[in-house]
GROMACS .gro file of C-alpha atoms in nm:
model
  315
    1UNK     CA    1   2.781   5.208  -1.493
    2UNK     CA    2   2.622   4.909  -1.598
    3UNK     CA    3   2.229   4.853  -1.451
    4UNK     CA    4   2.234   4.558  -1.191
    5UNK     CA    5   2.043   4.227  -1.258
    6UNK     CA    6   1.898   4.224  -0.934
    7UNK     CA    7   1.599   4.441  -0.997
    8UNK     CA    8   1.279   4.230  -1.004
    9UNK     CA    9   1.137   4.412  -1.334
   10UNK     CA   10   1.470   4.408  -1.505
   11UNK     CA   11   1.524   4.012  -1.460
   12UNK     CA   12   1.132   3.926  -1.537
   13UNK     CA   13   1.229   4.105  -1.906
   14UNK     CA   14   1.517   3.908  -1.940
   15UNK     CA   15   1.392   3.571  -1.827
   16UNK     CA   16   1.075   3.599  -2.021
   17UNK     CA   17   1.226   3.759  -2.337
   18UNK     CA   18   1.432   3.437  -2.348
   19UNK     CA   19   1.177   3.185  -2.287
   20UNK     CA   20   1.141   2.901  -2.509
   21UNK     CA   21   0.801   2.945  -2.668
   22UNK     CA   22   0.651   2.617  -2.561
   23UNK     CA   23   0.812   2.680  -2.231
   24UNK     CA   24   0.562   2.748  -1.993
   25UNK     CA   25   0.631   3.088  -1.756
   26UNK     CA   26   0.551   3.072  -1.364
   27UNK     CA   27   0.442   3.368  -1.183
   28UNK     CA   28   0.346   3.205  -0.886
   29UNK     CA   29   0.557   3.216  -0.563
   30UNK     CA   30   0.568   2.879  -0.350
   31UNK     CA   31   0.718   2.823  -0.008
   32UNK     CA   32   1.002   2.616  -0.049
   33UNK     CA   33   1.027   2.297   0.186
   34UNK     CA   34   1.199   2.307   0.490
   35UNK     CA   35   1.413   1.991   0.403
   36UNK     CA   36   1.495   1.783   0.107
   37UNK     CA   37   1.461   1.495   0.351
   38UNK     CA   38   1.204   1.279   0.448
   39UNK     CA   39   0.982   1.344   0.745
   40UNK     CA   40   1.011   1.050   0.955
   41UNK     CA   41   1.094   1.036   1.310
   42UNK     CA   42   1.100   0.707   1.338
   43UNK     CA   43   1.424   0.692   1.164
   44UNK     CA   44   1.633   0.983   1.227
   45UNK     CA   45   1.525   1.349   1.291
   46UNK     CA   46   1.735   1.488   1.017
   47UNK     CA   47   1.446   1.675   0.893
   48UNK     CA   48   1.373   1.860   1.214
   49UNK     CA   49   1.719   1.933   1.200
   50UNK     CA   50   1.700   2.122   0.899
   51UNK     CA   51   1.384   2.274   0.959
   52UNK     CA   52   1.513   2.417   1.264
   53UNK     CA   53   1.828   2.543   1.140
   54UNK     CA   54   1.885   2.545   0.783
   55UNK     CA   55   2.022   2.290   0.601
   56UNK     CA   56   2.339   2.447   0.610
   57UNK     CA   57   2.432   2.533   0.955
   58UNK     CA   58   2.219   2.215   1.033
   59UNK     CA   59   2.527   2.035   0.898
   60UNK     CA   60   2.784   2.205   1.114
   61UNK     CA   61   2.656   2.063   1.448
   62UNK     CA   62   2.710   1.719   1.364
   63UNK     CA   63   3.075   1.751   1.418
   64UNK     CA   64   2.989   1.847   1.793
   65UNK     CA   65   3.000   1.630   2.080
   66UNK     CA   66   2.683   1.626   2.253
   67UNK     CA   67   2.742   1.867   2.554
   68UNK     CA   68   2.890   2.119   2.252
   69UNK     CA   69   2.566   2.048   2.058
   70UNK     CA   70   2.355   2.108   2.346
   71UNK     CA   71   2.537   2.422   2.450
   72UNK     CA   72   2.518   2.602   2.116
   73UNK     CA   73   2.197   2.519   2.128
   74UNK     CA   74   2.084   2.699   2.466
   75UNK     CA   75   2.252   3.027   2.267
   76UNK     CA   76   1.989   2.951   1.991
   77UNK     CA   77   1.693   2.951   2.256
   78UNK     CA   78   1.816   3.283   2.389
   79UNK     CA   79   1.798   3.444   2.044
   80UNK     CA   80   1.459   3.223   1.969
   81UNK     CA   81   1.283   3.411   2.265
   82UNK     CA   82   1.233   3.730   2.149
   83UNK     CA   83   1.023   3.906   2.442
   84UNK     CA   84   1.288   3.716   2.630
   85UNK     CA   85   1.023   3.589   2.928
   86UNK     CA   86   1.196   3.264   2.971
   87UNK     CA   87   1.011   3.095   2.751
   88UNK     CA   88   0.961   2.991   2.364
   89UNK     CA   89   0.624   3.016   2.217
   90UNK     CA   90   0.494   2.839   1.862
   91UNK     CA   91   0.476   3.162   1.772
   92UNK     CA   92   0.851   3.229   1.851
   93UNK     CA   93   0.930   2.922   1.690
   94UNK     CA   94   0.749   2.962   1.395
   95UNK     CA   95   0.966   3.298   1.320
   96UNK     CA   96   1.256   3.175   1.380
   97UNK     CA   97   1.226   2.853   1.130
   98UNK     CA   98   1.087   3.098   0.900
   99UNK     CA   99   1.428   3.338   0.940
  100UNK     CA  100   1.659   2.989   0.895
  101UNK     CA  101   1.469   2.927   0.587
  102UNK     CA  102   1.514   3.256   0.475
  103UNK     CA  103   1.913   3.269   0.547
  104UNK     CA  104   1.976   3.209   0.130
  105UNK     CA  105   1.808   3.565   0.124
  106UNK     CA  106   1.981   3.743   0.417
  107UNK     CA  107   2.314   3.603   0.231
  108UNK     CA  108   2.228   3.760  -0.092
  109UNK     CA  109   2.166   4.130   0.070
  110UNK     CA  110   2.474   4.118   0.288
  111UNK     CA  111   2.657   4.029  -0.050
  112UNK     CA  112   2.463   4.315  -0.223
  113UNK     CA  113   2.489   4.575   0.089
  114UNK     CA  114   2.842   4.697   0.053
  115UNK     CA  115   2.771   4.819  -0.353
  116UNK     CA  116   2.478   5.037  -0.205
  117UNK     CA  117   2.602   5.132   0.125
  118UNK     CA  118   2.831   5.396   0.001
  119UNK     CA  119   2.867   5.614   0.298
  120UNK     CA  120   2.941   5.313   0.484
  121UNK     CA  121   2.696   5.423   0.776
  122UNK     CA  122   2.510   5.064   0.797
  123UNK     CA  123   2.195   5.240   0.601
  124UNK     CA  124   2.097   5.222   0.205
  125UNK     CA  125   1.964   5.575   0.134
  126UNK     CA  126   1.707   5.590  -0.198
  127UNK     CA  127   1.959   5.831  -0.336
  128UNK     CA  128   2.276   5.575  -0.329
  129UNK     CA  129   2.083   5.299  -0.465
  130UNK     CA  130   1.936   5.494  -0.747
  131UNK     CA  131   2.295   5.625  -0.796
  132UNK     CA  132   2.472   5.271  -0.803
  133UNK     CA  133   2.205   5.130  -1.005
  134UNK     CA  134   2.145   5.392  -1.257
  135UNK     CA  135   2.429   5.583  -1.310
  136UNK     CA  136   2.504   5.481  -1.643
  137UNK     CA  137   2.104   5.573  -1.744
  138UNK     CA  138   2.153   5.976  -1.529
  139UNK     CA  139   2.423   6.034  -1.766
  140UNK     CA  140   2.272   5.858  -2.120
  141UNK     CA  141   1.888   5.909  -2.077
  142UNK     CA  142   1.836   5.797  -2.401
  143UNK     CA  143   2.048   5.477  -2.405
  144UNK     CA  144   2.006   5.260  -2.735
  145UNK     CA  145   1.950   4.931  -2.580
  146UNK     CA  146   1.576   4.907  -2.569
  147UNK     CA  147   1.495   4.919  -2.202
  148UNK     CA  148   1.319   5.191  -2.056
  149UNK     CA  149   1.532   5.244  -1.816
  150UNK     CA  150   1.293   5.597  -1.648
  151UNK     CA  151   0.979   5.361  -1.625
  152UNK     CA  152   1.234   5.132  -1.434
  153UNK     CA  153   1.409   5.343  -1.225
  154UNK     CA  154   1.042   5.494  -1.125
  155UNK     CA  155   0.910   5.123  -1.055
  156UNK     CA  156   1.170   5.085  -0.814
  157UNK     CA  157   1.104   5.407  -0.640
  158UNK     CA  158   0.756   5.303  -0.586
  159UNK     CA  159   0.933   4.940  -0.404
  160UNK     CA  160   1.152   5.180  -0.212
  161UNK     CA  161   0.874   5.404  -0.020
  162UNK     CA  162   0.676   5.041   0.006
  163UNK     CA  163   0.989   4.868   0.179
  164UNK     CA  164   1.047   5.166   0.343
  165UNK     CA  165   0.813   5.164   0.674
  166UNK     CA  166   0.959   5.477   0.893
  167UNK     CA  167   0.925   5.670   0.604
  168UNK     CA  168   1.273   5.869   0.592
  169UNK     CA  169   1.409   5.764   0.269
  170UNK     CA  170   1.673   5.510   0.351
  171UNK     CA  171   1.664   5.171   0.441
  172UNK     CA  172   1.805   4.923   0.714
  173UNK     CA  173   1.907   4.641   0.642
  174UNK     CA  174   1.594   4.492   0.718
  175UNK     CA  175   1.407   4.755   0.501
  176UNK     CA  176   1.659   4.671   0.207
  177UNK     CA  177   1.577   4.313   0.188
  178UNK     CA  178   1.208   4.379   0.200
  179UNK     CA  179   1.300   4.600  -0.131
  180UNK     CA  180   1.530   4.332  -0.296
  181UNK     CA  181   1.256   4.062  -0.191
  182UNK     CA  182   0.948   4.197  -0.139
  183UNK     CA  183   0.759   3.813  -0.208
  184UNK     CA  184   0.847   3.712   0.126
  185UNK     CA  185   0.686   4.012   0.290
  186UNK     CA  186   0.320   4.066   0.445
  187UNK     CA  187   0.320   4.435   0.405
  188UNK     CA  188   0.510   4.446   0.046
  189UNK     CA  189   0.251   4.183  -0.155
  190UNK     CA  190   0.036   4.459  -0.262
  191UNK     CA  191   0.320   4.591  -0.443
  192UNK     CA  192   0.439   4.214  -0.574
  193UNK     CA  193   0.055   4.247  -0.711
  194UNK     CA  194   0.051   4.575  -0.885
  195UNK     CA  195   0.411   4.493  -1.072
  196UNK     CA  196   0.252   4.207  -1.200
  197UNK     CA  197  -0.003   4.314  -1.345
  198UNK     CA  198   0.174   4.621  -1.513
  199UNK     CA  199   0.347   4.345  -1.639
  200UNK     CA  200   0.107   4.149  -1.767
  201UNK     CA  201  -0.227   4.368  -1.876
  202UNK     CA  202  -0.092   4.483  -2.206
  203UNK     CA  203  -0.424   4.703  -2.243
  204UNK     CA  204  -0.365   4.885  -1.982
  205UNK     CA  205  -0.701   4.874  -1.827
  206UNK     CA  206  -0.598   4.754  -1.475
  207UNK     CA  207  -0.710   4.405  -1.529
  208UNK     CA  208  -0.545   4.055  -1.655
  209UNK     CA  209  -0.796   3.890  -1.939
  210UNK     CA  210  -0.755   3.567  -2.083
  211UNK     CA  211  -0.546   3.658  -2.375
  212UNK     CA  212  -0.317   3.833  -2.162
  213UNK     CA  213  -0.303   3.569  -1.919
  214UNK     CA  214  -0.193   3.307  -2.166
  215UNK     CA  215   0.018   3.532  -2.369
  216UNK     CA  216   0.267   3.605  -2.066
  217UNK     CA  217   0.296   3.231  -2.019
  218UNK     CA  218   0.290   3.116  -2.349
  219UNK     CA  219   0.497   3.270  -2.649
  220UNK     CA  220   0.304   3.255  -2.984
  221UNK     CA  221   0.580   3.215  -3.223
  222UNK     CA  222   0.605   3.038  -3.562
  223UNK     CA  223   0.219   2.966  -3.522
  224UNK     CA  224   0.315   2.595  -3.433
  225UNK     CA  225   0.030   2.357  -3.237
  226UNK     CA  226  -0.021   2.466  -2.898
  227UNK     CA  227   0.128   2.271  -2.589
  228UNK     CA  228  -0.114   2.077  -2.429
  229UNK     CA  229  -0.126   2.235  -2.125
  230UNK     CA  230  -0.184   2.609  -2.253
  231UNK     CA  231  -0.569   2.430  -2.321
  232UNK     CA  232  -0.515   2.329  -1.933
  233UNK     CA  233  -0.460   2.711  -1.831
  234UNK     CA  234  -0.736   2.814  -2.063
  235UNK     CA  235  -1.002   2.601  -1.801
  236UNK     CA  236  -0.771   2.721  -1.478
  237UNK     CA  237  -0.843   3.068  -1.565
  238UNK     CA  238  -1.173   3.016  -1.654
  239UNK     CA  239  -1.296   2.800  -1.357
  240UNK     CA  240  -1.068   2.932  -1.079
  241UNK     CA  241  -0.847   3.211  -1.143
  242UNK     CA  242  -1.165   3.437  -1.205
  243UNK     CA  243  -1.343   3.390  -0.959
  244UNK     CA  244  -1.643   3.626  -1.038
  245UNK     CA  245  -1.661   3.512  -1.377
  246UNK     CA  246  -1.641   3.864  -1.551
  247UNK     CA  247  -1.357   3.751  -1.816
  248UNK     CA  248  -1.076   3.914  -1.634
  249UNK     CA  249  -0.906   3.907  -1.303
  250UNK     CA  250  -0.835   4.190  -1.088
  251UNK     CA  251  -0.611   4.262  -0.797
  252UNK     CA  252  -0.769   4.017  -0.518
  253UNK     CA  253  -0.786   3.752  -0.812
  254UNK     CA  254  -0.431   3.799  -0.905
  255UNK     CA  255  -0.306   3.778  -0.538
  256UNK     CA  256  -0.471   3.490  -0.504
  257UNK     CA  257  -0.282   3.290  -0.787
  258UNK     CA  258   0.021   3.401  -0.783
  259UNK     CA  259   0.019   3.435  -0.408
  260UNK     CA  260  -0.152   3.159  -0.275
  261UNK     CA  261  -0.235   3.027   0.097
  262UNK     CA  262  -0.008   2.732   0.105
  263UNK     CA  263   0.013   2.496   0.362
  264UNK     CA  264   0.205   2.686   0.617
  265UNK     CA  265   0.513   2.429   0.670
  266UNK     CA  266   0.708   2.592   0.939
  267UNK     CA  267   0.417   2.661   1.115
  268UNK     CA  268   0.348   2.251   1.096
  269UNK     CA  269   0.683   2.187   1.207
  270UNK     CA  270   0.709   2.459   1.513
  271UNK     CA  271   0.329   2.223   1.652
  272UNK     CA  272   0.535   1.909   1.585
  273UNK     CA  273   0.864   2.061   1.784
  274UNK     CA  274   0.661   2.217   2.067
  275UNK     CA  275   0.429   1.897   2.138
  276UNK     CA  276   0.733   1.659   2.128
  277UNK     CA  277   0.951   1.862   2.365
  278UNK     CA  278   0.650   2.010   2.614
  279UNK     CA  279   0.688   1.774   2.904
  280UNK     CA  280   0.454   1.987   3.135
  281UNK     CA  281   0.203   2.032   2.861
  282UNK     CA  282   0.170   2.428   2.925
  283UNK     CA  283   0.188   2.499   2.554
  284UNK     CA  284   0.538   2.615   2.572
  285UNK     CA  285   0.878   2.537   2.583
  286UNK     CA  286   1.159   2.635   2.867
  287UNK     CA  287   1.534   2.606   2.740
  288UNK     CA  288   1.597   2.344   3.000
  289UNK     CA  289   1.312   2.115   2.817
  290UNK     CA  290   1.433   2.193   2.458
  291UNK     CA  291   1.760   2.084   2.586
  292UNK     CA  292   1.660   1.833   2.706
  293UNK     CA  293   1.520   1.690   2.358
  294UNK     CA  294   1.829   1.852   2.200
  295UNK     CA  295   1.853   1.526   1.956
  296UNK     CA  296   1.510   1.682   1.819
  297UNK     CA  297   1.624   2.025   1.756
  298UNK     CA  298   1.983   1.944   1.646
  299UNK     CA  299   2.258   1.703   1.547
  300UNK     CA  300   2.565   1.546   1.696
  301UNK     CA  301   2.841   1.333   1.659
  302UNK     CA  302   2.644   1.102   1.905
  303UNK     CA  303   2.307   1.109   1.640
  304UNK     CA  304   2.525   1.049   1.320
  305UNK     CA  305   2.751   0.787   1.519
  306UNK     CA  306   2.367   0.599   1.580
  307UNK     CA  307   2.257   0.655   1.206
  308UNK     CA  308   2.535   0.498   1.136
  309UNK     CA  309   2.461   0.201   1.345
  310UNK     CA  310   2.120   0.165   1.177
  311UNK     CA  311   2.290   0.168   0.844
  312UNK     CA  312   2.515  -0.091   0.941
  313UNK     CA  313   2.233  -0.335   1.031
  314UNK     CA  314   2.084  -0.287   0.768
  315UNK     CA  315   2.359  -0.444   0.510
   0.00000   0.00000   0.00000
């Protein structure tokens, strides 16, 4: 059976085997935006629409008639309210824009989750992934095709246990994607850390140095004239990415570039959404007064019928 492309190790050696060598290889994991759209609520609220929902289901309430927009959308507060009090916090808010960001991912495990799931009994044991994934390398352990397909098959293992919080060997779903994705996880960036720099420190003495550094983003080949900005990551590494200037970086250094602290966008939008819908001003939101600014949260025939009105005057 053939080895999957989906493991993280196994599709960094492909994509940076293949590089171009004046290409210039990205480690670091950024937040996508919430929209593609401009924030401006002057004009439309198109990008609070996709914040809130996803781009993609954003789009299918603009075929709805108001009262269907705004009833579809009390079923979204119900799910949004997690402790189910009555009542939507930032904090609420903030999870849930993160989850309808996320939906791409979700997608991509439910599409995986049948090929691992063989028992069919809604759980992805170690054993059935190892067994989907590397049969082929259980029966050849010596396979002539230059990966090292133990070390692999051991680097996952070490993912599994991470992802795996109860500790019993097999994941839920949840679990699973925390394993397939383990960049968007709190609790699994340790692990996005130590991969990396297995990756990376060719010396094997548990630390990135310049060289290194350089050399996994830049491929040396037919000595040509480096790119100009290889001299830029030269002073980046230098002045920030080593931090306490000992000529390497170690795990807190290398967390800190390729994970940074971004600007926290759906945490920005779930303040915007909350103080534009808070009529009482208790730092909160009841369903009847996100309802009630439904034209915030979501779309309509009724919001594209007056964005079309606006585009009219304007020719």
């Amino acid at each position: 059976m053939e080895i999957r492309p989906l493991l993280m190790c196994f599709a960094l050696c492909v994509v940076y085997a293949t590089s171009k060598p004046t290409e210039k290889k990205d480690r670091v994991h950024h937040d996508a935006p919430l929209s593609s759209k401009e924030h401006d609520d002057t004009e439309n609220f198109e990008y609070d629409h996709d914040a809130f929902l996803g781009e993609e289901e954003a789009k299918t309430f603009d075929d709805l008639t108001p009262e269907e927009s705004k009833d579809r959308l009390g079923k979204i507060v119900d799910k949004i309210d997690a402790d189910q009090d009555g009542f939507v916090t930032e904090a609420e808010l903030k999870a849930w824009i993160k989850k309808a960001q996320k939906k791409y991912i979700y997608d991509n495990v439910d599409r995986q989750w049948k090929d691992f799931d063989v028992n069919n009994d809604g759980r992805v044991s170690w054993e059935e992934y190892k067994n989907v994934t590397y049969g082929s390398y259980l029966d050849d352990p010596e396979p002539d095709d230059g990966y090292n397909y133990k070390q692999m098959m051991a680097r996952d293992e070490r993912r599994f246990k991470m992802a795996d919080r109860n500790g019993d060997h097999i994941a839920d779903k949840e679990e699973f994607t925390a394993f397939l994705h383990p960049e968007e996880y709190e609790h699994m960036k340790d692990i996005v850390v130590l991969e990396t720099m297995e990756d990376i420190d060719k010396n094997g003495d548990g630390f990135i140095d310049l060289e290194e550094y350089i050399g996994d983003m830049y491929n040396h080949e037919d000595e040509m004239d480096e790119p100009e900005w290889v001299a830029t990551e030269r002073e980046q590494f230098s002045e920030f990415r080593d931090k306490n200037k000992d000529g390497k970086m170690d795990k807190e250094e290398t967390m800190d570039w390729i994970l940074p602290s971004d600007y926290d966008h759906a945490e920005a939008e779930a303040k915007h959404l909350v103080y534009e819908s808070d009529t009482n001003k208790d730092g909160k939101l009841t369903k009847e007064e996100i309802v009630n600014k439904y034209d915030l949260f979501v779309g309509s025939q009724a919001t594209d019928f007056g964005e079309a009105l606006v585009r009219h005057d304007e020719f």
